[in-house]
XYZ file of C-alpha atoms in Angstrom:
573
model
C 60.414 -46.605 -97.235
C 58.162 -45.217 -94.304
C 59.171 -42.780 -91.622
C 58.185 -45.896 -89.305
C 60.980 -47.840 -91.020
C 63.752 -45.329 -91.292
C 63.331 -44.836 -87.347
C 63.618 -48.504 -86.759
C 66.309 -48.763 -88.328
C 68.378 -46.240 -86.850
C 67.306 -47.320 -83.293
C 68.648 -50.673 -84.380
C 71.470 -49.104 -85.964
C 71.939 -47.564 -82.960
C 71.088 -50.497 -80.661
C 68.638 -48.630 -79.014
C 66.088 -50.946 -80.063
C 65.763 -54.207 -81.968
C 63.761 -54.030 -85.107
C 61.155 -56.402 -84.578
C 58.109 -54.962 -86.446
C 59.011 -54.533 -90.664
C 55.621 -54.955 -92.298
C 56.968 -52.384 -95.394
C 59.412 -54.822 -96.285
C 57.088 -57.893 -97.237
C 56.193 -55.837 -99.824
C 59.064 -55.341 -102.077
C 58.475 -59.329 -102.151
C 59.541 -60.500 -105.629
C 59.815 -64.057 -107.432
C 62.648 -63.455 -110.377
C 61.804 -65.077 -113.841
C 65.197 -66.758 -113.957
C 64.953 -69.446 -111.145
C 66.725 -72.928 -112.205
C 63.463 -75.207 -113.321
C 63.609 -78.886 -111.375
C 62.600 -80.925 -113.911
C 62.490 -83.723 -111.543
C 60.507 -81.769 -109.215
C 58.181 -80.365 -111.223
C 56.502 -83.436 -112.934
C 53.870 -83.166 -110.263
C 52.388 -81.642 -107.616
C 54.678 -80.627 -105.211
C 53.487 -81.537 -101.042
C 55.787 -80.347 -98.887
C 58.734 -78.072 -98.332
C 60.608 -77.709 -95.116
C 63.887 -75.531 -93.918
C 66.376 -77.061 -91.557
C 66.407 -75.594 -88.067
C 70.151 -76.450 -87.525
C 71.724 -72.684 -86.674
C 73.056 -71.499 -89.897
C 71.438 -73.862 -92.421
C 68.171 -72.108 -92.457
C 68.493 -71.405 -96.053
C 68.356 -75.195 -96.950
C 65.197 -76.214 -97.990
C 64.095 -79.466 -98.565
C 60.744 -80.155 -101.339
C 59.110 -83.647 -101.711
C 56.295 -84.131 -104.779
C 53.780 -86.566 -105.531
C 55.956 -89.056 -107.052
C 57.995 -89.733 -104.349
C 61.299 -87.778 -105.451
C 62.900 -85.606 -102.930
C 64.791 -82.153 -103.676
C 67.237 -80.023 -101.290
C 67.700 -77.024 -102.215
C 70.018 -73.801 -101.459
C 68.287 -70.604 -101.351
C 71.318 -68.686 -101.200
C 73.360 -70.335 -104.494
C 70.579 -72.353 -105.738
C 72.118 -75.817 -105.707
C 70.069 -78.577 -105.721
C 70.179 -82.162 -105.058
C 67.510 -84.972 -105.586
C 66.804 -88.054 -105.414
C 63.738 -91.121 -105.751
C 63.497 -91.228 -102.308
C 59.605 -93.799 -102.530
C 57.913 -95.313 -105.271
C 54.674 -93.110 -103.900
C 53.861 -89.387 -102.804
C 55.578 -88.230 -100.266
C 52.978 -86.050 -97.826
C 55.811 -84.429 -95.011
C 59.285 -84.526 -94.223
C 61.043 -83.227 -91.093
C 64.497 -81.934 -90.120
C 66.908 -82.747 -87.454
C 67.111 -79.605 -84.933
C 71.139 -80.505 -84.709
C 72.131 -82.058 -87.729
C 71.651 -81.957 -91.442
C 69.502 -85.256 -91.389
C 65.890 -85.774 -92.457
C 62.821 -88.263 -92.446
C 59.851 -88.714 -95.034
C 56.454 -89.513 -94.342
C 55.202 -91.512 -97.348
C 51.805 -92.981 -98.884
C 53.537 -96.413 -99.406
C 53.135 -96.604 -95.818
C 57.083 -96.047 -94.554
C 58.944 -93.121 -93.538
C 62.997 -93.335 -94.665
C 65.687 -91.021 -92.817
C 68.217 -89.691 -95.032
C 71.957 -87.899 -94.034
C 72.544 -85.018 -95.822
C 76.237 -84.179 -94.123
C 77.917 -84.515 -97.136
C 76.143 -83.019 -99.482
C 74.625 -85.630 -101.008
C 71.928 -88.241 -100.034
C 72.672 -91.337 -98.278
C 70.183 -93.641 -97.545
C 70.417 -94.784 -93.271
C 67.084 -96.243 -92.404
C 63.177 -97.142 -93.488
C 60.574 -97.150 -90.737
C 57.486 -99.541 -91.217
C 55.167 -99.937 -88.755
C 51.837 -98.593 -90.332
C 49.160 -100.004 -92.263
C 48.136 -96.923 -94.841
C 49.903 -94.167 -95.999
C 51.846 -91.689 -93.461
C 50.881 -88.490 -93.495
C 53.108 -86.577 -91.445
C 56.138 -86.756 -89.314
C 57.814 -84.536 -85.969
C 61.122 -85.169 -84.453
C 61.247 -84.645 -80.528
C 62.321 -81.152 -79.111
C 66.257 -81.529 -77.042
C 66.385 -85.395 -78.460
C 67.025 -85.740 -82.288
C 66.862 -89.517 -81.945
C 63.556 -89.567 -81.046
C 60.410 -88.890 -83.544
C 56.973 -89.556 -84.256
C 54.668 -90.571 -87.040
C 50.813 -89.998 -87.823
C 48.871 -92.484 -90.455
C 45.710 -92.630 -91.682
C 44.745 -95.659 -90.055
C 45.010 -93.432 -86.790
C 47.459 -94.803 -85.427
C 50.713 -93.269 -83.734
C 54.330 -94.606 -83.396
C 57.012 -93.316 -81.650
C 60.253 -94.328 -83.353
C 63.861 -94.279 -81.552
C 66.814 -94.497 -84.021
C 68.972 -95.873 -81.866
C 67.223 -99.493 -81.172
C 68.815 -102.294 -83.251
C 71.716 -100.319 -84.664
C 72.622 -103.690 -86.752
C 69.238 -103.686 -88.831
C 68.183 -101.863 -91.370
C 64.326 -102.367 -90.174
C 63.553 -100.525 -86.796
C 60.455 -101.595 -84.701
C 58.654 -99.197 -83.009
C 59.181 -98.089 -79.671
C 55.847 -96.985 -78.296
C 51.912 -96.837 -80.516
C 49.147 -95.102 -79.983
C 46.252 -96.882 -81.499
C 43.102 -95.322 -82.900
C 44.414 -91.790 -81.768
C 41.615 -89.847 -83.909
C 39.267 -92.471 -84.743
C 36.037 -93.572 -83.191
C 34.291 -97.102 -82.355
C 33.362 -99.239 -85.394
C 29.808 -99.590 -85.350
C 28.184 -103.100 -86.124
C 25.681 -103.056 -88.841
C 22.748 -105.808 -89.261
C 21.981 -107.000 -92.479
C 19.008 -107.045 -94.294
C 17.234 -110.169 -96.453
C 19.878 -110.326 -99.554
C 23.010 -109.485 -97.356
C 21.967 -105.823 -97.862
C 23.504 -103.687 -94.578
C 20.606 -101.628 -93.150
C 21.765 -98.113 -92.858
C 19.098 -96.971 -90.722
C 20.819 -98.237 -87.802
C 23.311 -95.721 -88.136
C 23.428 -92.955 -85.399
C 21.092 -90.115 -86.188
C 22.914 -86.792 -87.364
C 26.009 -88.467 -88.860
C 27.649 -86.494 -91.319
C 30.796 -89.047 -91.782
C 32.285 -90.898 -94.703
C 32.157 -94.670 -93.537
C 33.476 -97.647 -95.519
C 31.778 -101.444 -95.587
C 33.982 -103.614 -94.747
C 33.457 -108.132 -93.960
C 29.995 -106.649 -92.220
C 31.588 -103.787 -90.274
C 30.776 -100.271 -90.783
C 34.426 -98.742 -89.923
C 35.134 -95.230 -90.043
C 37.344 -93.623 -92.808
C 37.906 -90.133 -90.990
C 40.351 -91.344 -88.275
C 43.847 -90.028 -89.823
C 45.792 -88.256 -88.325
C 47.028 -84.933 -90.621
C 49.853 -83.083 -88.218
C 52.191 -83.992 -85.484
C 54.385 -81.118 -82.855
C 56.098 -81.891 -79.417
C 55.779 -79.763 -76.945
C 58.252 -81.125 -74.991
C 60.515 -83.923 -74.773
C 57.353 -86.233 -73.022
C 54.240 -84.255 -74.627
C 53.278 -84.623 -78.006
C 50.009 -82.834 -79.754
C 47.902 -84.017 -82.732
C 45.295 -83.346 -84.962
C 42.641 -85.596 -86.545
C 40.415 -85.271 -90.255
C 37.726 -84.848 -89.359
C 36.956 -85.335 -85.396
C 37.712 -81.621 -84.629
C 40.000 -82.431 -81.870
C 43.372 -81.420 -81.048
C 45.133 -83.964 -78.514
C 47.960 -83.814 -75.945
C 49.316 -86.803 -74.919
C 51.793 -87.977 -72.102
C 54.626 -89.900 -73.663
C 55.693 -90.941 -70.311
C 52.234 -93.302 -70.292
C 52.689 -96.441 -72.910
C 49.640 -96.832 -74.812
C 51.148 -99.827 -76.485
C 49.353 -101.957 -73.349
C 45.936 -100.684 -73.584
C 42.952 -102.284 -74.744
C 40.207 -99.595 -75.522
C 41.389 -96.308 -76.841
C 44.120 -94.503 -75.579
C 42.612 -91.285 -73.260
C 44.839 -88.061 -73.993
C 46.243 -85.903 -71.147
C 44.526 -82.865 -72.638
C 41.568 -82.389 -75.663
C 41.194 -79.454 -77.081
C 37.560 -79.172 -78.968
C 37.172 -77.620 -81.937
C 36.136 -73.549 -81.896
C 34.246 -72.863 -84.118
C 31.217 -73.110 -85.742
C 31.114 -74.732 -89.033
C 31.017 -77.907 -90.164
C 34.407 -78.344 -91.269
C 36.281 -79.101 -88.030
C 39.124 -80.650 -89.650
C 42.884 -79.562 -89.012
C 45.318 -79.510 -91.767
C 48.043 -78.346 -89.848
C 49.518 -77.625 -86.544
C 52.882 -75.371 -85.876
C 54.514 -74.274 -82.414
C 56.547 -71.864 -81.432
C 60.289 -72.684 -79.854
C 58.571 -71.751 -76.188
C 56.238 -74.388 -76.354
C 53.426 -72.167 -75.240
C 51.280 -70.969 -78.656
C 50.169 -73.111 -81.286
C 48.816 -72.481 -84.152
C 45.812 -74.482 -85.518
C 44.865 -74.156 -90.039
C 41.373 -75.512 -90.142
C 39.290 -76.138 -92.663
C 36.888 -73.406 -91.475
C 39.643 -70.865 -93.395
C 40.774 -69.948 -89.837
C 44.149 -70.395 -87.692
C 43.684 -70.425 -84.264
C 46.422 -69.518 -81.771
C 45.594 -71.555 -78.378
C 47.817 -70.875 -75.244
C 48.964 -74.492 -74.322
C 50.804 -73.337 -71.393
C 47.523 -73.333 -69.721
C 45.611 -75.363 -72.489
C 42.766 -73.109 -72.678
C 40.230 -74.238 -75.177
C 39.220 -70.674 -76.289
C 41.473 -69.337 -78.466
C 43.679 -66.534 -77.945
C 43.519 -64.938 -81.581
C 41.533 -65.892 -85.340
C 43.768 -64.943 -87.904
C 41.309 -65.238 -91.265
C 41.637 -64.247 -94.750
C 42.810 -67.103 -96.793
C 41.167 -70.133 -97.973
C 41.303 -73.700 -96.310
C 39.741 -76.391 -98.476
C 41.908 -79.487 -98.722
C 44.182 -81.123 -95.783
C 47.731 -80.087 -98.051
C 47.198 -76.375 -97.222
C 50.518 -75.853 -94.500
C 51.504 -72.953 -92.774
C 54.882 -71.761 -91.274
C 56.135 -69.503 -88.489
C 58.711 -66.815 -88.720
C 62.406 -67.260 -87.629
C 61.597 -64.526 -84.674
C 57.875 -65.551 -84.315
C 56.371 -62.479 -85.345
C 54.725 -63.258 -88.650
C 52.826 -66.503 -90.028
C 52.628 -67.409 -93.731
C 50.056 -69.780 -95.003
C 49.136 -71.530 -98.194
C 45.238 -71.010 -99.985
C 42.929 -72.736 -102.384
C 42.625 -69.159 -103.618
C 46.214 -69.616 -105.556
C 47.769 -67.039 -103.317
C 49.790 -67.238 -99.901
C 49.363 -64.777 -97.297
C 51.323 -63.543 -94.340
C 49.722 -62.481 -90.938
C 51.518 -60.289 -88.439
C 50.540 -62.514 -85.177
C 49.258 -58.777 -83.405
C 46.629 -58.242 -85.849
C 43.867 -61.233 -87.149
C 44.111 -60.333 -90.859
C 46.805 -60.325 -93.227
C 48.921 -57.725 -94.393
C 50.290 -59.037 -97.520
C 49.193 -61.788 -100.228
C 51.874 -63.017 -102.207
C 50.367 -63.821 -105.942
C 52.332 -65.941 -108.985
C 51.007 -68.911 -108.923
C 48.029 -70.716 -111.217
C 46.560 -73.337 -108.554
C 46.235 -74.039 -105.214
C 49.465 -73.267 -102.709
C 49.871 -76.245 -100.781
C 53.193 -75.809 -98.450
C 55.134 -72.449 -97.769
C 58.245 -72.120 -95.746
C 60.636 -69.521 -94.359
C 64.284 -69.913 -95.822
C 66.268 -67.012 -94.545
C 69.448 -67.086 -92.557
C 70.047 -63.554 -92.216
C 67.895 -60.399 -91.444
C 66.311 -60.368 -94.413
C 62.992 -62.466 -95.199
C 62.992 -64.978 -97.786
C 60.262 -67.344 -98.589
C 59.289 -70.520 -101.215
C 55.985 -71.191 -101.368
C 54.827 -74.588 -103.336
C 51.791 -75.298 -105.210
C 49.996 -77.734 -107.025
C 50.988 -76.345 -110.731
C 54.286 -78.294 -110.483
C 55.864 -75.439 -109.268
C 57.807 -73.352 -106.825
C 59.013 -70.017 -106.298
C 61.213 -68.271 -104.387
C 60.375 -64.989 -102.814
C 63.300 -62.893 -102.157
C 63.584 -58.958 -101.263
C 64.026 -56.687 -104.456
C 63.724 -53.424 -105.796
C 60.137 -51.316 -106.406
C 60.965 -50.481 -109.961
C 62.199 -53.978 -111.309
C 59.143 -55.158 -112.655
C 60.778 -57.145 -115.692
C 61.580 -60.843 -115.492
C 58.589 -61.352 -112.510
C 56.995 -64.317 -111.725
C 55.341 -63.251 -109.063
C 55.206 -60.053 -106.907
C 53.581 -58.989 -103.263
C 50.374 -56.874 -103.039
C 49.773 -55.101 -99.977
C 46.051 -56.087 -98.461
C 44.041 -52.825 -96.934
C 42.991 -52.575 -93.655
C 39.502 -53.752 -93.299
C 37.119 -50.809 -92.313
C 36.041 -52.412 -88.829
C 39.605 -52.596 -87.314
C 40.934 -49.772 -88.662
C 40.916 -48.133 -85.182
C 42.707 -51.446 -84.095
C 45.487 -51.300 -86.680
C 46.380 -47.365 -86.278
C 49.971 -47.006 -86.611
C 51.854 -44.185 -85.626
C 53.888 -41.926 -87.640
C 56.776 -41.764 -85.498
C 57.901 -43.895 -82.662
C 58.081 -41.029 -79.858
C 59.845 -42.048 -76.068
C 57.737 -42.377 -73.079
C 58.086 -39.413 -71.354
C 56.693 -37.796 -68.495
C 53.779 -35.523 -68.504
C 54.859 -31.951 -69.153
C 54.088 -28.954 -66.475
C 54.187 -25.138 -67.192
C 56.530 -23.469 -64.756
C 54.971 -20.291 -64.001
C 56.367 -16.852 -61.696
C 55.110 -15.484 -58.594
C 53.453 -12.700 -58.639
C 54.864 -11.579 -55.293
C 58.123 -12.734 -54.479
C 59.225 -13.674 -58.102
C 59.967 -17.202 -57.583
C 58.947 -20.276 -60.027
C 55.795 -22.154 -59.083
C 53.528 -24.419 -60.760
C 50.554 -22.133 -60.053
C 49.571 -19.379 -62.195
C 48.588 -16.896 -58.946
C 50.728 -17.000 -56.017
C 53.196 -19.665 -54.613
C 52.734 -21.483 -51.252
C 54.568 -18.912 -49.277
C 52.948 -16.164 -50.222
C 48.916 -17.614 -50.031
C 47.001 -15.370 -48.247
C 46.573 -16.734 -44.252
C 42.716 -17.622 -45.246
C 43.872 -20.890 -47.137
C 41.722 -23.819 -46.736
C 44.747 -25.600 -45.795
C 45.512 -25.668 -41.660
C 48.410 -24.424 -40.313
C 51.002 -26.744 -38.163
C 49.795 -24.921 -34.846
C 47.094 -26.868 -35.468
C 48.249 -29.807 -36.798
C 50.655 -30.644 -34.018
C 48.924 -29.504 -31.147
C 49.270 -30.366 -27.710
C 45.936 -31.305 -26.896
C 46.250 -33.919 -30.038
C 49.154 -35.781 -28.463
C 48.867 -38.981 -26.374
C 49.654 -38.056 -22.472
C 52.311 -40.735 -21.912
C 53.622 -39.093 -18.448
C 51.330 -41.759 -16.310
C 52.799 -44.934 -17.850
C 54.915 -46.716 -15.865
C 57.814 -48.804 -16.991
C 56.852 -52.101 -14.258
C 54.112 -52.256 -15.992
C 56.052 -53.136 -19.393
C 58.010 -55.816 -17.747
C 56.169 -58.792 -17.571
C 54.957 -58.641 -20.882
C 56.218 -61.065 -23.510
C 59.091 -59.858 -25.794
C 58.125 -61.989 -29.240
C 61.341 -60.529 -30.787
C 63.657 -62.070 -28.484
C 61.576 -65.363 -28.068
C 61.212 -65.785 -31.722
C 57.755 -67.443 -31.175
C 54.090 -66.172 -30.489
C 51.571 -67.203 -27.775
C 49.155 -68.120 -30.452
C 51.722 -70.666 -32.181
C 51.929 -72.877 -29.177
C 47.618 -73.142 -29.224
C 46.903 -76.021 -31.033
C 43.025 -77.164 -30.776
C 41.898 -80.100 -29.525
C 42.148 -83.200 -32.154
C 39.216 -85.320 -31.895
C 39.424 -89.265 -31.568
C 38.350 -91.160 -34.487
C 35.309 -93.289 -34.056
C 34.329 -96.124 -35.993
C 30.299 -96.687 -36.816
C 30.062 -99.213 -33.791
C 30.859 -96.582 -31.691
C 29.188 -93.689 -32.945
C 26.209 -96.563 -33.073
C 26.488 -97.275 -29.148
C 26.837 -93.543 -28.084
C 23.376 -92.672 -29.940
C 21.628 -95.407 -28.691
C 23.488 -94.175 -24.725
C 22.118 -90.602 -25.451
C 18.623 -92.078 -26.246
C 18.603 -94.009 -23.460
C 19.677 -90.993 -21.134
C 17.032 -89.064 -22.879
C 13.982 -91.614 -22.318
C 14.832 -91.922 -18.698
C 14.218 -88.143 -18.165
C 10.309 -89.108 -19.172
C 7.599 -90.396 -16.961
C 7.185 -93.683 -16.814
C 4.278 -95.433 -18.552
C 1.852 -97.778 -16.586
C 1.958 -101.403 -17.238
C 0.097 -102.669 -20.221
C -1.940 -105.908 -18.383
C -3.642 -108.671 -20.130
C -6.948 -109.630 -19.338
C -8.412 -113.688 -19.123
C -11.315 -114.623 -20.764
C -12.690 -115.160 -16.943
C -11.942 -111.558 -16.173
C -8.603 -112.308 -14.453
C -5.473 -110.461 -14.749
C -3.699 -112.921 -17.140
C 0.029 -111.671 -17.769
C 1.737 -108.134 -17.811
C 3.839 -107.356 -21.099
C 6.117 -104.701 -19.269
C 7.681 -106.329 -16.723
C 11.023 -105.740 -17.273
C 11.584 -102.292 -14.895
C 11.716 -102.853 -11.563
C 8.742 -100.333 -10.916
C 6.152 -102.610 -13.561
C 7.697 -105.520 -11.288
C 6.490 -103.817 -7.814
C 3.118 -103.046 -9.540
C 2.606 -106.636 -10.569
C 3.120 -107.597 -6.886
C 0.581 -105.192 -5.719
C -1.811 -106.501 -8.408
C -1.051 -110.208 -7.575
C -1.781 -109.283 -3.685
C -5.075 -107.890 -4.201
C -6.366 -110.379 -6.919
C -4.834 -113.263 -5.099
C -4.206 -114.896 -8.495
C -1.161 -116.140 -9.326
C 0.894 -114.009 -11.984
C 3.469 -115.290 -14.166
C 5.740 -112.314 -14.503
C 7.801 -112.048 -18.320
C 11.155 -111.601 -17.475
């Protein structure tokens, strides 16, 4: 055990300290040769494996393979219990937060909810409402009644166990339609009844299925399911690279084009493979934790829902949508699955992990934490029909193994990063030297003289001069009359500049501002000299009619033109 450890622990021992940080222990990781096989369990791959969060029934486990049979499990005494739960793989289960209840998500298209109070399984409910297989299921945070289901037809629904208590058959309470999934495109066919695939868009990379001459996309499911809240709910598509909020309080049931989310989150990187296999949350609601198939988790900060991420934890392999990951009881360590046969654990401070758990022959597929007390405790699932428990054992025992930890090094470009310290030492305040006066023999922090004894040539001024007369404001001519009429804010409780209010100007409509231009013009063209009268002339040379008659000054000019033509004018008016 390090020194880092043994200090820990006595601070904690101590309760000076809580012992949050034990990376030395995830590596006296063992899986014991002498498990109890699950013949029922092990006939195929196993999918998913889940503890319950109900306080202190963390170490029940629940396990679900590809045949549809269902397995809880004690860590602690190693009971099990199973049961045919669906005639077809079961992809996800979920646990109630406050009781010992749980629901399946299924490929023959239902989920089933199952009481476990007792000990043994008793069959309450099936859920059908989608049209191909489930994929994965969340109950609702504060509101165990309340869960949700993702499909790969993209669709959504938002179950509430306590509609229709008679029936065995629940409808759905609220859907989300085409959640992940994009707009069919129509495709023309050729001579023949051929489809011409030129048509399609230009850069396409998708799988796409022909369907009664529709070209309909086969990347819309939806592969992982957390609430946020009691009214938010995030998911993750196949293939779209998007990770979706959505307000609960909204029902998308109604809606005829695709439901809009509250909040998208694109994806980050900058491969190909945008795809999310799995999402997990923390109890705050504020970090979540994205496995893509890029071979990186990313840790967003939904309290904010920025879209760059706040940490890339890499080192494990993503290849397939079954790879799960799972965070630690006190959300300081994350444990994922790996094509690479091998399941790793990340302390959340640093991106890479610190230990890699090895034992099993094919690809680990789901990995949960099963410990109720201090000590961590893991099963891990894979597709070599076969699980294994990872418990804390001794260094030496290396008979009877089935799998063991190996401790990853530190990767040569954050080594600086990932410098840990001997020993823990307390804050303390920088240290000074006390030093003796040379003089008077008193302690100073000075190695010469202390302040009494500096020589009078000191840079620093004396307090003659500091508080001089001359330096002090002559208040002998102020008079007290002069204070009175002055405004006392205290006792008023109000300021001059509070009463001010400016001047709120009338609101004009456009006739308005329309007849005050055309004023302003008007004032403005009168200011001007006034033009002469434009006159027609006759073909006999007479003055025939004047065109700008209206003033009364073009109307006096007309006159005088009429009297010295004598011809009559016919003045426009």
């Amino acid at each position: 055990m390090s020194t880092n450890t043994v200090h820990d622990l006595i601070n904690q021992q101590y309760g000076r300290a809580i012992w949050r940080q034990y990376d030395s222990v995830f590596c006296r990781l063992r899986c014991e040769a002498d498990r109890p096989h699950l013949s029922t369990l092990c006939e195929s791959a196993i999918f998913t494996c889940k503890n319950a969060p109900k306080p202190g029934s963390e170490h029940i486990v629940g396990m679900a393979n590809e045949n549809g049979h269902l397995v809880v499990m004690d860590t602690e005494s190693e009971a099990t219990n199973c049961t045919d739960a669906h005639s077809n793989a079961i992809f996800d289960l979920a646990w109630k937060f406050d009781q010992m209840q749980l629901v399946t998500a299924s490929g023959d298209r239902s989920s089933m909810l199952y009481d476990m109070a007792d000990g043994d399984f008793r069959h309450i409910r099936t859920f059908c409402g989608h049209s191909r297989s489930v994929k994965t299921v969340a109950f609702r945070k504060d509101d165990s009644s309340a869960f949700a289901t993702g499909s790969r037809d993209g669709n959504i629904i938002i179950w509430d166990t306590r509609t229709q208590q008679h029936s065995s058959l629940i409808k759905p309470d609220s859907t989300i339609r085409n959640s992940h999934g994009d707009t069919p495109f129509k495709v023309k066919r050729r001579h023949g009844g051929i489809p011409n695939l030129s048509k399609l868009p230009s850069g396409s990379s998708r799988v796409f299925t022909l369907l009664s001459g529709f070209l309909l996309s086969d990347v819309k499911s939806v592969t992982s399911l957390v609430f946020q809240n009691i009214n938010t709910l995030i998911s993750c598509g196949s293939y779209d690279g998007m990770i979706k909020v959505w307000d609960l309080r909204k029902h998308y049931t109604v809606y005829k084009k695709d439901p809009l989310p509250k909040y998208s989150i694109r994806y980050s990187g900058t491969t190909g493979k945008n795809g999310c296999s799995n999402l997990v949350i923390d109890n705050a609601g504020v970090r979540l934790y994205a496995n893509c198939l890029d071979s990186t988790i990313y840790c967003y900060n939904i309290a904010t829902y920025n879209p760059e991420p706040m940490m890339k934890y890499r080192g494990h392999q993503n290849n397939t949508f079954y790879i799960r990951a799972s965070l630690s009881k006190d959300e300081n360590y994350l444990v994922s699955g790996s094509t690479d046969e091998n399941a790793y654990i990340w302390n959340l401070g640093y991106p890479q992990p610190i230990v890699k758990l090895v034992g099993h022959s094919s690809e680990v597929s789901s990995v949960a934490w099963c410990n109720r007390k201090a000590a961590p405790a893991l099963v891990t699932c894979s597709d070599d029909m076969s699980y294994k428990l990872w418990k804390i054992s001794n260094l030496d025992s290396t008979d009877n193994e089935q799998g063991r930890a190996e401790i990853l090094p530190f990767p040569a470009n954050q080594t600086a990063s990932r410098k840990r310290r001997c020993f823990h030492e307390p804050n303390l305040l920088p240290k000074k030297i006390i030093w003796q006066c040379k003089n008077c023999q008193r302690t100073t922090f000075t190695n010469t003289l202390c302040d009494n004894c500096l020589p009078p040539t000191s840079k620093r001024k004396a307090d003659s001069e500091l508080f001089s007369e001359s330096k002090r404001i002559q208040t002998s001519n102020l008079r007290t009359e002069d204070l009175d009429n002055l405004p006392n804010f205290v006792v008023d409780g109000m300021a001059p500049h509070l009463n001010y209010s400016p001047p709120k100007r009338r609101p004009q409509d456009w006739l308005t501002r329309l007849r005050i231009e055309r004023n302003f013009q008007q004032e403005i063209m009168g200011h001007r000299s006034p033009k002469a009268p434009r006159l027609e002339m006759s073909p006999k040379g007479n003055i025939k009619t004047c065109t700008s008659a209206n003033s009364p000054l073009l109307r006096t000019n007309s006159l005088r033109t009429d009297q010295q033509c004598n011809v009559p004018i016919a003045i426009q008016i």
